[in-house]
Coordinates of C-alpha atoms in Angstrom, one line a residue:
X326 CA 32.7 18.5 -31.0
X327 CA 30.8 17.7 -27.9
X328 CA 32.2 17.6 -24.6
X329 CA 32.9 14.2 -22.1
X330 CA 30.5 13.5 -19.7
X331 CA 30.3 12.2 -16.5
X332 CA 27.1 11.4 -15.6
X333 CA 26.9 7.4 -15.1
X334 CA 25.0 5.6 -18.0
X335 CA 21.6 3.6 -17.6
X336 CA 23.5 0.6 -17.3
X337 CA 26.1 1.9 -14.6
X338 CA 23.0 3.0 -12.7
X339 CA 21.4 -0.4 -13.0
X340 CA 24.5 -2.5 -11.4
X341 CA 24.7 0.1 -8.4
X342 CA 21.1 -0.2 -7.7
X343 CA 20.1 -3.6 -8.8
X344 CA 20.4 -5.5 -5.4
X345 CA 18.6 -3.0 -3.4
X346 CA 15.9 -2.8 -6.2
X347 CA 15.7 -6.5 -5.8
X348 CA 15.2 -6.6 -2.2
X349 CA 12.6 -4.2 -2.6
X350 CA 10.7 -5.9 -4.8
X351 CA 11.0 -9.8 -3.1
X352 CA 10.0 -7.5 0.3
X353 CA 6.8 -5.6 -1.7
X354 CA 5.4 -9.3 -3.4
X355 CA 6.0 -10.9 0.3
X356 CA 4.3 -8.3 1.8
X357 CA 1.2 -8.1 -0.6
X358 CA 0.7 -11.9 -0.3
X359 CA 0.8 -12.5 3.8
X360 CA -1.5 -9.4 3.9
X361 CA -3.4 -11.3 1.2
X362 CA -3.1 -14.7 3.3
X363 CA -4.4 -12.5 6.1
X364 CA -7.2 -11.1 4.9
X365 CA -8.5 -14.0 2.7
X366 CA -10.6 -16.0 4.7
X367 CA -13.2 -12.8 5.2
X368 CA -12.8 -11.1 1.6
X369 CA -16.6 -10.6 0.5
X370 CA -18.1 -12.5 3.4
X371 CA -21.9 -12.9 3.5
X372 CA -21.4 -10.4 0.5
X373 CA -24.6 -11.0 -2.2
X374 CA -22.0 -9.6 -4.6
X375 CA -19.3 -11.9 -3.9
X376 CA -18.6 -15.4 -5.6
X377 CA -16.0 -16.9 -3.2
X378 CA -17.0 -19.0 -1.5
X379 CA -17.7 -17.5 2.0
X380 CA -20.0 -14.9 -0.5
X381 CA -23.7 -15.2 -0.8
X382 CA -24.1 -14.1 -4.7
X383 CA -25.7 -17.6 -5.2
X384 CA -28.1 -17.1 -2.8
X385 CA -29.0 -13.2 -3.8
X386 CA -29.4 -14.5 -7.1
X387 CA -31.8 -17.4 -5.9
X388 CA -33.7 -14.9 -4.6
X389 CA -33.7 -12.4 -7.4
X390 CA -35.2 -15.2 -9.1
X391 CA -38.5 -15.2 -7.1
X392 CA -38.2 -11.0 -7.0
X393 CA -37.1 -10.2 -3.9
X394 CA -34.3 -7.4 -4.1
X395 CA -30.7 -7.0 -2.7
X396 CA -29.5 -3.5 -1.2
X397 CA -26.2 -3.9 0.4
X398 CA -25.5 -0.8 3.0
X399 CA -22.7 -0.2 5.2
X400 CA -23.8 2.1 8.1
X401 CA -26.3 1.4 11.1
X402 CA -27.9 4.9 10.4
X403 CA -28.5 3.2 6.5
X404 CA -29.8 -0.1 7.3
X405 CA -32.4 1.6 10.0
X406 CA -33.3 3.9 7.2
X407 CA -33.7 1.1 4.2
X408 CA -35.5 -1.4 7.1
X409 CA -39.4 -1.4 6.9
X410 CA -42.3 -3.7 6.7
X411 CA -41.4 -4.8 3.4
X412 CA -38.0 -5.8 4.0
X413 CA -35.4 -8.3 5.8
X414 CA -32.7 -7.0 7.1
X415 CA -30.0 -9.7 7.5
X416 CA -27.0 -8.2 10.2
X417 CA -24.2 -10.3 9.0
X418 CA -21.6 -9.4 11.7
X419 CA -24.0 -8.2 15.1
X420 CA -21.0 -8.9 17.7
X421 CA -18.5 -6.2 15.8
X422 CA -21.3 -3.8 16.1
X423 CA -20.3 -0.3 18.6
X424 CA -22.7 1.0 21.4
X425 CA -24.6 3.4 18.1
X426 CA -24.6 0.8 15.8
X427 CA -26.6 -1.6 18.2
X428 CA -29.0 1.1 18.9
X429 CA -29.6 2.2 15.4
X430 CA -30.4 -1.7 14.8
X431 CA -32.4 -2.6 17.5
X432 CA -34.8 0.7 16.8
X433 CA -35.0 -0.6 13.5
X434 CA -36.1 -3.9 15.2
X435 CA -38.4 -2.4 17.0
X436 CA -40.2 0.4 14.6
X437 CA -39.5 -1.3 11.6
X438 CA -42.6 -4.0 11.0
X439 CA -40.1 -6.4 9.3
X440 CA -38.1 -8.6 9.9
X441 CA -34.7 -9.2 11.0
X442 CA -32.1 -11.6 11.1
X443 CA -29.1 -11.6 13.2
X444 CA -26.6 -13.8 11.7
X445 CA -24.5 -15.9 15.1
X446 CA -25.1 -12.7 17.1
X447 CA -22.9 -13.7 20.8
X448 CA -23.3 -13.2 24.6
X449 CA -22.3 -9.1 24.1
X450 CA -24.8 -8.5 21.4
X451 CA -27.4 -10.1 22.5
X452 CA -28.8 -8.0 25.8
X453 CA -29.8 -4.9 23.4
X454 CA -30.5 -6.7 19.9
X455 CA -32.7 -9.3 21.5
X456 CA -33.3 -9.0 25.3
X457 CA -35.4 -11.8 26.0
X458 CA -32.4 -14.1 24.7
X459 CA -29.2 -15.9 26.1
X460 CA -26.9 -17.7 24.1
X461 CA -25.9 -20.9 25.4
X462 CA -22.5 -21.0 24.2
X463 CA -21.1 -23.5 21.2
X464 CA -21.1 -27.4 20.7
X465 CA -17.7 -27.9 18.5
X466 CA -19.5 -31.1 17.7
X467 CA -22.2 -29.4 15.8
X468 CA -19.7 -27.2 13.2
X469 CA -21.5 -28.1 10.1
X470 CA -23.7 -31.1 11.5
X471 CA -26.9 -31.3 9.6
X472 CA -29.7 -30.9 12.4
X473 CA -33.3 -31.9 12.2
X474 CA -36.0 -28.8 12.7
X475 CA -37.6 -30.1 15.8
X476 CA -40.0 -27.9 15.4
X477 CA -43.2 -26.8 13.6
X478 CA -41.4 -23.4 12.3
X479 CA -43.0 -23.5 8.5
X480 CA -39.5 -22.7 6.3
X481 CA -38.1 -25.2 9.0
X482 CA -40.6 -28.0 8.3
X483 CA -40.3 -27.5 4.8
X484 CA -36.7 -27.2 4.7
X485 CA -35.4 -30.4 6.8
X486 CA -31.9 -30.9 7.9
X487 CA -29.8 -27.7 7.8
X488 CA -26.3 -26.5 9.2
X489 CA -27.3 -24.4 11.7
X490 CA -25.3 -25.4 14.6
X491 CA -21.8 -24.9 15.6
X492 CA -21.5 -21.2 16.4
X493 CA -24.5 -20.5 18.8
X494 CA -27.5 -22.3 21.0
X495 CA -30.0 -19.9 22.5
X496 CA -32.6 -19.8 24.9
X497 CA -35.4 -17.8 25.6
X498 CA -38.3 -17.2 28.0
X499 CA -40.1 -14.5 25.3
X500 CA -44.0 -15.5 25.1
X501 CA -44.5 -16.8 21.3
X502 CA -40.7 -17.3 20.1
X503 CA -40.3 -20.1 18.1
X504 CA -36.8 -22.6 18.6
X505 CA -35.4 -25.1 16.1
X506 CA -32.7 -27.1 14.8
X507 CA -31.6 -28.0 18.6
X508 CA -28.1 -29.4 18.9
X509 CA -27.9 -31.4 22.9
X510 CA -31.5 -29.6 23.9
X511 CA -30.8 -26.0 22.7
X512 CA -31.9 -24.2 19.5
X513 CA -29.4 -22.8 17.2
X514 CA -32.5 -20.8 15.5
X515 CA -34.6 -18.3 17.0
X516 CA -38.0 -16.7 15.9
X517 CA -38.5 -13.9 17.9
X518 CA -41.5 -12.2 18.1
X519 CA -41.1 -7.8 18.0
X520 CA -43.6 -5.4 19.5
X521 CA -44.2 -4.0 15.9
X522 CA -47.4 -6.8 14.6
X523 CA -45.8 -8.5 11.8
X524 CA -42.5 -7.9 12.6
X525 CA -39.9 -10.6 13.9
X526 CA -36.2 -11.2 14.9
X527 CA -34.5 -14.3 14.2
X528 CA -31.4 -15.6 15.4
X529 CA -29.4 -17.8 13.5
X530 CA -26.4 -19.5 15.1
X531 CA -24.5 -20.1 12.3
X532 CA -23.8 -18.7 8.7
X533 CA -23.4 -21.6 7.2
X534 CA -26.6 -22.2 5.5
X535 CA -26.2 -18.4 3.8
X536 CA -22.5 -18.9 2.0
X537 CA -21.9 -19.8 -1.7
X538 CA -19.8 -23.0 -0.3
X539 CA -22.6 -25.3 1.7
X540 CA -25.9 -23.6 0.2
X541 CA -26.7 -26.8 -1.8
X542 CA -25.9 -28.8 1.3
X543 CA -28.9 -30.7 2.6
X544 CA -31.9 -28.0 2.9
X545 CA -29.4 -24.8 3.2
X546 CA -30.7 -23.3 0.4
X547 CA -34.9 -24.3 1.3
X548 CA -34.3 -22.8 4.7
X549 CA -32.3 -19.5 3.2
X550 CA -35.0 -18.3 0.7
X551 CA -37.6 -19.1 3.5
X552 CA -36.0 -16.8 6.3
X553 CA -35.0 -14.2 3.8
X554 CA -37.3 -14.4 1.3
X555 CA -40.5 -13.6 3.1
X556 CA -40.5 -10.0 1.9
X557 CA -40.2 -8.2 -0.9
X558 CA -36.9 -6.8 -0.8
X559 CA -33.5 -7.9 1.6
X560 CA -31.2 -5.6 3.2
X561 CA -28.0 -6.7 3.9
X562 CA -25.7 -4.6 6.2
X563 CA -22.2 -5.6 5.8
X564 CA -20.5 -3.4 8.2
X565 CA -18.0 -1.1 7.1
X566 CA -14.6 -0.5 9.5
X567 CA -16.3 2.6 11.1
X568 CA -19.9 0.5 12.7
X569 CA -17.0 -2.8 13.4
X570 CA -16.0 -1.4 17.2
X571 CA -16.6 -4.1 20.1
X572 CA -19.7 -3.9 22.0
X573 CA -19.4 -0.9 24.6
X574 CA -16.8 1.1 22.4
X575 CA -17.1 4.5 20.6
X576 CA -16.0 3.3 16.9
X577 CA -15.3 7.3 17.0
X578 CA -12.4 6.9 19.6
X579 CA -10.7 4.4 17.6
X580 CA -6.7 5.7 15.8
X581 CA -5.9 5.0 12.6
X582 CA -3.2 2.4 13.6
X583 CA -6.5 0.3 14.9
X584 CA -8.4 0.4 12.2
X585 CA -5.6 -1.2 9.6
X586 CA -6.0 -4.8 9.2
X587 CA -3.6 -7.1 11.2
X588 CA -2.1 -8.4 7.9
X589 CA -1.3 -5.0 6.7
X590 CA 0.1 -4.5 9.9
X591 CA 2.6 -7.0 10.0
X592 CA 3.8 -6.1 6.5
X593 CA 4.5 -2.2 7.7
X594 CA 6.5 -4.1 10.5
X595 CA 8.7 -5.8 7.9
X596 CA 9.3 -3.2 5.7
X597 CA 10.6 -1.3 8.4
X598 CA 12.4 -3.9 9.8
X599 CA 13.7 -4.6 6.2
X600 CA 14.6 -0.2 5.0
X601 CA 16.7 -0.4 8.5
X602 CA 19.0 -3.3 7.8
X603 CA 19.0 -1.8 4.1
X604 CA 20.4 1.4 5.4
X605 CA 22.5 -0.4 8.0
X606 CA 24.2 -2.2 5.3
X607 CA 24.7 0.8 3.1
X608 CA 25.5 3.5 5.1
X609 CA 29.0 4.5 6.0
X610 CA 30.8 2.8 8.6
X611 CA 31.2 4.5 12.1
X612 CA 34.6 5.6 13.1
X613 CA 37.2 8.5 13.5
X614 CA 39.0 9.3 10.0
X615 CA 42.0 7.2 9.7
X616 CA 45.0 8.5 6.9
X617 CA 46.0 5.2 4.9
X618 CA 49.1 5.9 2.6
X619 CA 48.1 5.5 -0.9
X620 CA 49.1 2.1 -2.7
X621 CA 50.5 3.9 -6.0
X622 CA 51.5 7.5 -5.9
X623 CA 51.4 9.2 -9.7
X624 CA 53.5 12.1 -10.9
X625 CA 51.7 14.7 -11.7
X626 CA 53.0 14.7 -15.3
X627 CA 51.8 11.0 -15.5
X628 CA 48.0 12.1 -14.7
X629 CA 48.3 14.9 -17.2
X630 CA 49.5 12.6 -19.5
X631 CA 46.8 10.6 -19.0
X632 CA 44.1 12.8 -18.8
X633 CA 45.5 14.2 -22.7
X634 CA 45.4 11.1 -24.4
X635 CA 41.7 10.6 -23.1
X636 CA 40.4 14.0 -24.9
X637 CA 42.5 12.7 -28.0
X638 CA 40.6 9.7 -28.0
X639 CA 37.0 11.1 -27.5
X640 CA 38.3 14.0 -30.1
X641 CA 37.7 16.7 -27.5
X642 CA 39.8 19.2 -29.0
X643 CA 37.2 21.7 -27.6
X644 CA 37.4 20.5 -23.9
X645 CA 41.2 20.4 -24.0
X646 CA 41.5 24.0 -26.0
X647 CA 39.4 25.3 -23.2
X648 CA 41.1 23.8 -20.3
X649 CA 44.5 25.5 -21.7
X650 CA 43.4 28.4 -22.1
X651 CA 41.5 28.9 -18.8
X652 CA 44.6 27.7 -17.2
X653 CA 47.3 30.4 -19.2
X654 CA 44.2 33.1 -18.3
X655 CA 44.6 32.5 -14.6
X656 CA 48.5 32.9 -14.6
X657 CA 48.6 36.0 -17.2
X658 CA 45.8 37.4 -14.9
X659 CA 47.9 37.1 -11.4
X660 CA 51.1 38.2 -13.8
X661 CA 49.8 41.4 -14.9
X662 CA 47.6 42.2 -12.1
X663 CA 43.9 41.3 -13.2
X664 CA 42.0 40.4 -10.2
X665 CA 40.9 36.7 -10.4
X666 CA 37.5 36.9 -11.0
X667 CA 38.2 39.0 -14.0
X668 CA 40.6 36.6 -15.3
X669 CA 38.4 35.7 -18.1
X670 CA 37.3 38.9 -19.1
X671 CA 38.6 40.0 -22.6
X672 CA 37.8 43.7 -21.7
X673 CA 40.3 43.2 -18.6
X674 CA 43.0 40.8 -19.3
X675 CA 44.0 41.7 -22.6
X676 CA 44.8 45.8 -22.0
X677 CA 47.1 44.1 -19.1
X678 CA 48.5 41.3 -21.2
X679 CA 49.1 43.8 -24.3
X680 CA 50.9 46.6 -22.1
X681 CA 53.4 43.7 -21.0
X682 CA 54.5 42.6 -24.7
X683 CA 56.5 44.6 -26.4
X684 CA 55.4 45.7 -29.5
X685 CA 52.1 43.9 -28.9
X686 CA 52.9 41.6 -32.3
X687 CA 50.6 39.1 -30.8
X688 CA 46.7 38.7 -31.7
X689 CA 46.5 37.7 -27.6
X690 CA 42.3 38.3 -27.7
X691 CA 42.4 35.1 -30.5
X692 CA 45.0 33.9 -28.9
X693 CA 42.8 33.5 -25.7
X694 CA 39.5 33.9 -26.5
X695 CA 39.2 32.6 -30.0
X696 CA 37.8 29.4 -31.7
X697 CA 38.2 25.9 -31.6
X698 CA 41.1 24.5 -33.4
X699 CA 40.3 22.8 -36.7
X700 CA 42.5 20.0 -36.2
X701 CA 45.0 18.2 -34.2
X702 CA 47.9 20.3 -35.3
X703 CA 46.4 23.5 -34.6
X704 CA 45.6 22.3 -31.2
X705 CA 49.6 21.8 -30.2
X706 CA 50.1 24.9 -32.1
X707 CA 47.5 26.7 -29.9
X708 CA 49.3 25.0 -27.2
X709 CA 52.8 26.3 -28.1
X710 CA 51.3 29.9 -28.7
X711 CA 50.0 30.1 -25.4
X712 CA 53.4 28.4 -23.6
X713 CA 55.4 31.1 -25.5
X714 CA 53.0 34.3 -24.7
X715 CA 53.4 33.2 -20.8
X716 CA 56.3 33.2 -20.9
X717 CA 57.1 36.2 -22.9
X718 CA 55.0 38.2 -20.1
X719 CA 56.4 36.7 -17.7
X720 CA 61.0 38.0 -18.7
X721 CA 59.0 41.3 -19.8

């Protein structure tokens, strides 16, 4: 027969833990969805491999199907590298660029023989990606107003009303630059002209007429393939968390802590918030011990009881021949002299127990150390046996 044990089942384990598991779990799925929430509106922005609808897949594939070619990079140092006369490079986020970053784009401006387009690059951008340009700050009336060319631009001409306006108007004083779409007098797009023959910049104040959502709108889509289409291949620099550093800052010199999201952010802040109260509520209170007098005092012949008739229940006639012996071993043991921690040494307690008995008529090494009784009876025999050699060693 097996012993009892008392390791708490699956189930026992489930109704301690349930609640707390619970919690957990309502915390993680809150969590996961307001960083979600948070980071939504910009998953796969201006991204040609993204179908939401702030993506430009539609348009990459537009342009696929007149063979021009999509490279998506991720670092300044890339998009210089992949930028040449055969190329547009489209900067889809110019006012998140660091002091590096601008550099490495503006030399590709410069050396490159292509041509570039900065997509609503602001005031802080703007003095080393295009230096003979201002921005003239937003008209809130223009967000997603269709504007007329208003000027003899080619792709602009051909393209007619676009949403270009509502992020940036420029101006400029640069001999040969080319201004369209005006919304109140100023252009919201920007042909510059770059020291490199061939090569241009253009500044496009608003990325609406790029995203899956409004290309079919009035001549978006015209005017898109036009500005990015007049080369063979586009490269689109979507920048990755190390080039996105405000203009004047090392992206180097930035901590970890800065460069998680603000949504993931505020769900660290409630699972901490949320593990404290947890512990709070499950920890022990705080106080000095206090002695409470027990509601119910049981004899000691009561618990004994009680504790037989559970081993004759789960048939542990091993467990409760091995408690009774281990208990007669101990008293024989501090009878006869044994030391304790020989008590259950056959080789020491039975030459002790034997020199105590006269006659030594008893079998004591079965008697102690033997087998499991067969049956119920031979466990109160054993039981009997044992009571009768104690205390025969004990009048001795």
């Amino acid at each position: 027969m097996t012993g009892t044990s008392t390791a708490p089942t699956g189930a026992q384990l489930w109704t301690r833990t349930r609640g707390f598991l619970i919690a957990l779990a309502v915390l993680l799925a809150g969590s996961t969805a307001l960083a979600a929430l948070q980071s939504g509106n910009h998953h796969g922005h201006l991204d040609p491999r993204s179908a939401d609808p702030y993506g430009s897949r539609a348009l990459a594939e537009l342009l696929a199907q007149r063979g021009v070619t999509s490279q998506v990079v991720t670092t300044a140092r890339e998009a210089a590298d992949a930028a040449g006369p055969g190329t547009t490079l489209v900067v889809t986020a110019p006012d998140l660029l660091g002091d590096s970053q601008l550099r490495a784009v503006r030399s590709a401006i410069d050396l490159s023989g292509g041509r570039t387009v900065l997509v609503a690059p602001g005031g802080p951008t703007l003095p080393q990606l295009a230096p003979g340009a201002r921005t003239d700050g937003t008209d809130g009336t223009a967000h997603h107003k269709r504007l007329d060319p208003g000027c003899a631009l080619p792709a602009a001409h051909a393209a007619g009303r676009a949403d270009t306006g509502g992020e940036h108007r420029y101006t400029t004083d640069t001999p040969g630059a080319t201004a369209c779409y005006p919304s109140d007098g100023k252009p919201t797009l920007l042909v510059l002209p770059t020291a490199t023959p061939g090569g241009d910049t253009v500044l496009l104040g608003s990325d609406t007429i790029l995203l899956n959502r409004t290309l079919a709108h009035e001549g978006n889509a015209s005017l898109a393939l036009q500005l990015l289409g007049s080369r063979p291949g586009v490269v689109w620099y979507l920048p990755s968390p190390a080039d996105t550093a405000p203009a004047g800052d090392d992206p180097e010199d930035k901590s970890l802590l800065e460069l998680v999201p603000a949504g993931w952010g505020w769900a660290l802040l409630q699972l901490l918030v949320a593990a404290t109260l947890a512990a709070l509520w499950r920890a022990r209170r705080l106080g000095p011990l206090v002695t409470e007098q027990l509601p119910v005092a049981v004899r000691a012949s009561e618990a004994a009881e009680g504790r037989a008739r559970l081993y004759r229940k789960a048939g542990a006639r091993d467990r409760a021949a091995t408690v009774l012996r281990a208990a007669t071993r101990e008293r024989l043991a501090a009878l006869v002299g044994v030391p304790p921690g020989r008590a259950h040494a056959p080789e020491a307690l039975v030459p002790g127990v034997c020199a105590r008995i006269p006659g030594g008529a008893h079998d004591v090494t079965t008697l102690l150390f033997g087998p499991t009784p067969a049956d119920d009876a031979a466990l109160v025999a054993l039981a009997d046996q044992l009571d009768a050699l104690e205390r025969e060693v004990r009048t001795s």
